[in-house]
Short mmCIF file of C-alpha atoms and ligand atoms in Angstrom, two decimals:
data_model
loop_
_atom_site.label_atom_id
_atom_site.label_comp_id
_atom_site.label_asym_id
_atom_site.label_seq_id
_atom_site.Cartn_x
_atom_site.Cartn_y
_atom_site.Cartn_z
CA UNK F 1 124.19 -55.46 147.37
CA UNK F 2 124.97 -56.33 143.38
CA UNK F 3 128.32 -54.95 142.04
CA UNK F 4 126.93 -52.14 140.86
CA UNK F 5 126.71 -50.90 144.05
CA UNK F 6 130.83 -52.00 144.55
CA UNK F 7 131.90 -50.32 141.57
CA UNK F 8 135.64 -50.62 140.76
CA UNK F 9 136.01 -52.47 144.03
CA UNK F 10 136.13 -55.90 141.88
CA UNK F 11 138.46 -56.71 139.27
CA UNK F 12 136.15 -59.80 138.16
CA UNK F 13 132.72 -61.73 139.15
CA UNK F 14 134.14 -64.90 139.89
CA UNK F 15 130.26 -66.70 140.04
CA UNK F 16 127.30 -64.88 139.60
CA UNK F 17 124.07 -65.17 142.56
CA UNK F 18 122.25 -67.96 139.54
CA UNK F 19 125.57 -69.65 139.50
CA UNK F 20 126.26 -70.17 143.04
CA UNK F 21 122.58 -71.03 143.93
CA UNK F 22 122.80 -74.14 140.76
CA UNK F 23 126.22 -75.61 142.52
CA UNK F 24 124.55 -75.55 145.99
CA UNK F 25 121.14 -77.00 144.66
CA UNK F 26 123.53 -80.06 143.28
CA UNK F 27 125.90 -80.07 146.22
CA UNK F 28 122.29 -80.52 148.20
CA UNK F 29 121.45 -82.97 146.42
CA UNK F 30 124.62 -85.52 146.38
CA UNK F 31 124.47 -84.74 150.09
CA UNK F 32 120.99 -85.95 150.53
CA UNK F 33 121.73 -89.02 148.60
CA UNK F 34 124.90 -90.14 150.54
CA UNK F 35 122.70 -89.49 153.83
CA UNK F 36 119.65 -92.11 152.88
CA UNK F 37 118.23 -92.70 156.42
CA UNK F 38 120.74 -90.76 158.77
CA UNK F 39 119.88 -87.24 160.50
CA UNK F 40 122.39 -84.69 158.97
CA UNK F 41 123.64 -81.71 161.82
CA UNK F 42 125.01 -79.29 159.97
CA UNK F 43 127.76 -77.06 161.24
CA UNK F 44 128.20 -73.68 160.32
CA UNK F 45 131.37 -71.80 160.65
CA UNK F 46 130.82 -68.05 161.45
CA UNK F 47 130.53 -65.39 160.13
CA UNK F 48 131.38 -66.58 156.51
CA UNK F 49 129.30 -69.49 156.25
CA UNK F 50 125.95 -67.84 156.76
CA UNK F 51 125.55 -67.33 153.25
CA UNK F 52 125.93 -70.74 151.76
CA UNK F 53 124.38 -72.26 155.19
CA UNK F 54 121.21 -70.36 154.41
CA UNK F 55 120.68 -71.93 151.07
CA UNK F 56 122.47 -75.23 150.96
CA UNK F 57 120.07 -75.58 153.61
CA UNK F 58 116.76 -74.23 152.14
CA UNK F 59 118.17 -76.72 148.88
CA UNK F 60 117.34 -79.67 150.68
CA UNK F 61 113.97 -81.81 150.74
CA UNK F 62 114.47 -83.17 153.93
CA UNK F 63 114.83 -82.10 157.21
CA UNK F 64 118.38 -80.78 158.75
CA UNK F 65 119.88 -79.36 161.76
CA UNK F 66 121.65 -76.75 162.11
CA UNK F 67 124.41 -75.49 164.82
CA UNK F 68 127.16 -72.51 164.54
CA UNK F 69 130.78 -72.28 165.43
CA UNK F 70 132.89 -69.46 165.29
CA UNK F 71 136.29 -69.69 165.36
CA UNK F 72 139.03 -66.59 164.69
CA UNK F 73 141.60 -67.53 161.69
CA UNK F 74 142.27 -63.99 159.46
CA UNK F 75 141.45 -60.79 161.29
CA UNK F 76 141.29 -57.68 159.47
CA UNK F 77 143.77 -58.95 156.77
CA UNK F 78 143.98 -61.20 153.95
CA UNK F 79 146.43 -63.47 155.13
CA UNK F 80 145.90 -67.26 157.28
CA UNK F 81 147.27 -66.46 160.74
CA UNK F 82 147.60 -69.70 161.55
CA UNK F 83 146.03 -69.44 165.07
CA UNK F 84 142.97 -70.27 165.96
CA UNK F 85 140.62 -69.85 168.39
CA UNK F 86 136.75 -71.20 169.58
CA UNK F 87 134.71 -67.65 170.44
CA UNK F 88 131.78 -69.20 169.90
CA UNK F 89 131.01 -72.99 170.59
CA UNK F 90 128.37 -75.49 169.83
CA UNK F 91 125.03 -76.06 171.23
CA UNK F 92 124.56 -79.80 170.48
CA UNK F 93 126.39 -82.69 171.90
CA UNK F 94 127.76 -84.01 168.56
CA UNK F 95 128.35 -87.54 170.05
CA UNK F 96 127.56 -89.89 167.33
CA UNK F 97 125.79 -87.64 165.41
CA UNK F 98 126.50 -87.24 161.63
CA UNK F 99 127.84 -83.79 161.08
CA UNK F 100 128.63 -81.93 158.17
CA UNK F 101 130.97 -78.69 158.31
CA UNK F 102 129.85 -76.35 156.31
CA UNK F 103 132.10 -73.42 154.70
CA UNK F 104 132.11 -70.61 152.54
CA UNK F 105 136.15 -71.22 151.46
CA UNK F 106 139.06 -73.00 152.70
CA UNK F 107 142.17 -71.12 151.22
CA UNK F 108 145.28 -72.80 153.57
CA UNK F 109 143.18 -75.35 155.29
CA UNK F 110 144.62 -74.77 158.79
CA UNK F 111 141.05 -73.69 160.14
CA UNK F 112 139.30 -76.47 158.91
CA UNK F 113 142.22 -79.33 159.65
CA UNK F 114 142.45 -77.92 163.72
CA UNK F 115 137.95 -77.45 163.37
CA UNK F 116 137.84 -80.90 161.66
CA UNK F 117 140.16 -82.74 164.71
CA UNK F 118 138.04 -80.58 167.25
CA UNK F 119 135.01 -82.33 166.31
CA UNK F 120 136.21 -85.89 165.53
CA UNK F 121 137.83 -85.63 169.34
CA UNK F 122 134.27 -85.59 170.78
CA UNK F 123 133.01 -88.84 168.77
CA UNK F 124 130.89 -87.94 166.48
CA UNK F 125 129.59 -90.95 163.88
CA UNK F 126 130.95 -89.12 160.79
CA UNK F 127 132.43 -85.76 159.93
CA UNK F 128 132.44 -84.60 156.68
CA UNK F 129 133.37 -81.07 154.88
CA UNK F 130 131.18 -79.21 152.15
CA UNK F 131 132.57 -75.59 151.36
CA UNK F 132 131.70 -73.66 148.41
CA UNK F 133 134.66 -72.68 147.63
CA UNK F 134 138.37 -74.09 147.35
CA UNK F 135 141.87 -72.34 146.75
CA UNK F 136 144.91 -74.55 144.84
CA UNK F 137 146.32 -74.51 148.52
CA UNK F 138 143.85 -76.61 150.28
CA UNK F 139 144.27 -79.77 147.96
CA UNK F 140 148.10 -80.13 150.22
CA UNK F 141 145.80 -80.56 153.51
CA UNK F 142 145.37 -84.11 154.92
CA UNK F 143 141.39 -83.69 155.52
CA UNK F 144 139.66 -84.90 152.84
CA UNK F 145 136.74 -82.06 151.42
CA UNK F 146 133.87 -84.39 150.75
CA UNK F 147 131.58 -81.21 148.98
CA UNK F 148 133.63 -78.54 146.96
CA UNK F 149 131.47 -76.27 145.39
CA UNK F 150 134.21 -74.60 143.30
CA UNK F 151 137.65 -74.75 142.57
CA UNK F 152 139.08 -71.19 142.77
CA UNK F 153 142.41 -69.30 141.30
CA UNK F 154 144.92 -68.25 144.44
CA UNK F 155 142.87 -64.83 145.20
CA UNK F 156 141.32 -62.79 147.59
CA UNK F 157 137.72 -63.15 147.10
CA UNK F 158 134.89 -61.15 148.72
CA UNK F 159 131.18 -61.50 148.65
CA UNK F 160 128.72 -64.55 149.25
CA UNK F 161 129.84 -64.00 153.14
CA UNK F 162 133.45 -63.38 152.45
CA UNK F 163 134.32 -60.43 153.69
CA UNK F 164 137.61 -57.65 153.47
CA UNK F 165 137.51 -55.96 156.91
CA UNK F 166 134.01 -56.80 157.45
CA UNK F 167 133.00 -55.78 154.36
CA UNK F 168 131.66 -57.11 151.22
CA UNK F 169 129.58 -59.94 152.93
CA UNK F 170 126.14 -58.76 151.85
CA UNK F 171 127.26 -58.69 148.32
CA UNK F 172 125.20 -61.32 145.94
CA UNK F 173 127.89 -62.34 143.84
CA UNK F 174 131.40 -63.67 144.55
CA UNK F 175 134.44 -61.55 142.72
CA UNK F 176 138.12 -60.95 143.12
CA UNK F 177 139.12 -57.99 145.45
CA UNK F 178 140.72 -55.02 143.14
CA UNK F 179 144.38 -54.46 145.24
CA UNK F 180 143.85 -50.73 145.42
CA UNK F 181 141.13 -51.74 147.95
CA UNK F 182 143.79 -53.66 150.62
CA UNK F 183 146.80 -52.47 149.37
P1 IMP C 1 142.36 -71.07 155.92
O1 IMP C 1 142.62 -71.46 157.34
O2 IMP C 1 143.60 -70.49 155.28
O3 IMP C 1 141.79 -72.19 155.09
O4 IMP C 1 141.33 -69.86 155.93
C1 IMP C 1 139.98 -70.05 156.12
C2 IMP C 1 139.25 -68.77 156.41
O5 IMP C 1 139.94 -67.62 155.97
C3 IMP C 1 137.91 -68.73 155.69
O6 IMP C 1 136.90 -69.33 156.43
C4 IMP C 1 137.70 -67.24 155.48
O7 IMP C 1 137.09 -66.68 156.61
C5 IMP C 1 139.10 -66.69 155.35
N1 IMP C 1 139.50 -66.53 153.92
C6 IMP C 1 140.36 -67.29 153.21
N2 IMP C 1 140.48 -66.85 151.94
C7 IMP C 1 139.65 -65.79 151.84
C8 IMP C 1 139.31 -64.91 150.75
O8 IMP C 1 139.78 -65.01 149.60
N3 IMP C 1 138.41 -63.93 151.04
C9 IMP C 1 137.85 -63.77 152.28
N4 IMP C 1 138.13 -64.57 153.31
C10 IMP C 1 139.03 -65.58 153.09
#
């Protein structure tokens, strides 16, 4: 879906499909650097994350794993809960393995901060964070976000796997939600 097909659902395109595919192709390659000789699980948090897992992935020149978590933060609105809760676990015994969360945007940080001592409790040999995007918000958590793809204003974003009410996921680009639409 291109935002033609949205029309007058977006009030801007934030990053383009050419845009987000050059940050992930870099963001690939400082990972694969910084991971010289060490097998790299990466760790996918549903459903948002299956955009930027499927090509961060495919950026690589090396061989990856990959697992899936999903985990319940926003509902139907666009507002952090707060609460959260494991619906879908992991496969792999992460115990010293080298895992790498991947995300498609940490606005509050409380999913990632409860996700991030979730993982570290079952002792794993590192845990790191790459998300593609990152509200003003997130810089007050206390995990440190190794990969940031980009830096975004305070606004509800949709596309890229982001979604409004389940919607908006399959769209290429990532833009800013018009209020009309959730208002
Ligand atoms: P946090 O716990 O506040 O960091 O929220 C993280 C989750 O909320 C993300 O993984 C998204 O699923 C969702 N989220 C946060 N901001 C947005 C947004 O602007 N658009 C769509 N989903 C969002």
């Amino acid at each position: 879906m291109d935002e033609a097909d949205v029309e007058g659902d977006l009030v801007s395109i934030l990053f383009t499909e050419e845009q987000i595919q050059t940050r992930l192709e870099e963001l690939a390659a400082e990972i694969e650097k910084d991971y010289q000789g060490k097998e790299i699980l990466l760790v996918g948090v549903l459903r948002g994350a299956v955009m930027v897992m499927a090509d961060l992935a495919r950026h690589f020149g090396r061989h990856v794993e990959m697992d899936w978590m999903a985990i319940s933060s926003y509902g139907s609105g666009t507002k952090s809960s707060g609460v959260v809760r494991i619906l879908k676990d992991l496969d792999t015994d992460i115990t010293n393995r080298h895992v790498l969360v991947v995300e498609d945007i940490i606005d509050t940080g409380l999913t990632l901060s409860w996700l991030v001592s979730n993982l570290t409790s079952r002792g794993p040999a590192s845990v790191e964070i790459c998300t593609l995007l990152r509200k003003p918000d997130a810089l007050q958590m206390t995990v440190e976000v190794r990969y940031v793809g980009y830096d975004i204003p305070n606004e509800f974003v949709v596309g890229y796997g982001l979604d409004y009410a389940e919607r908006y996921r399959n769209l290429r680009c990532v833009g800013t939600l018009a209020p009309h639409v959730y208002s």
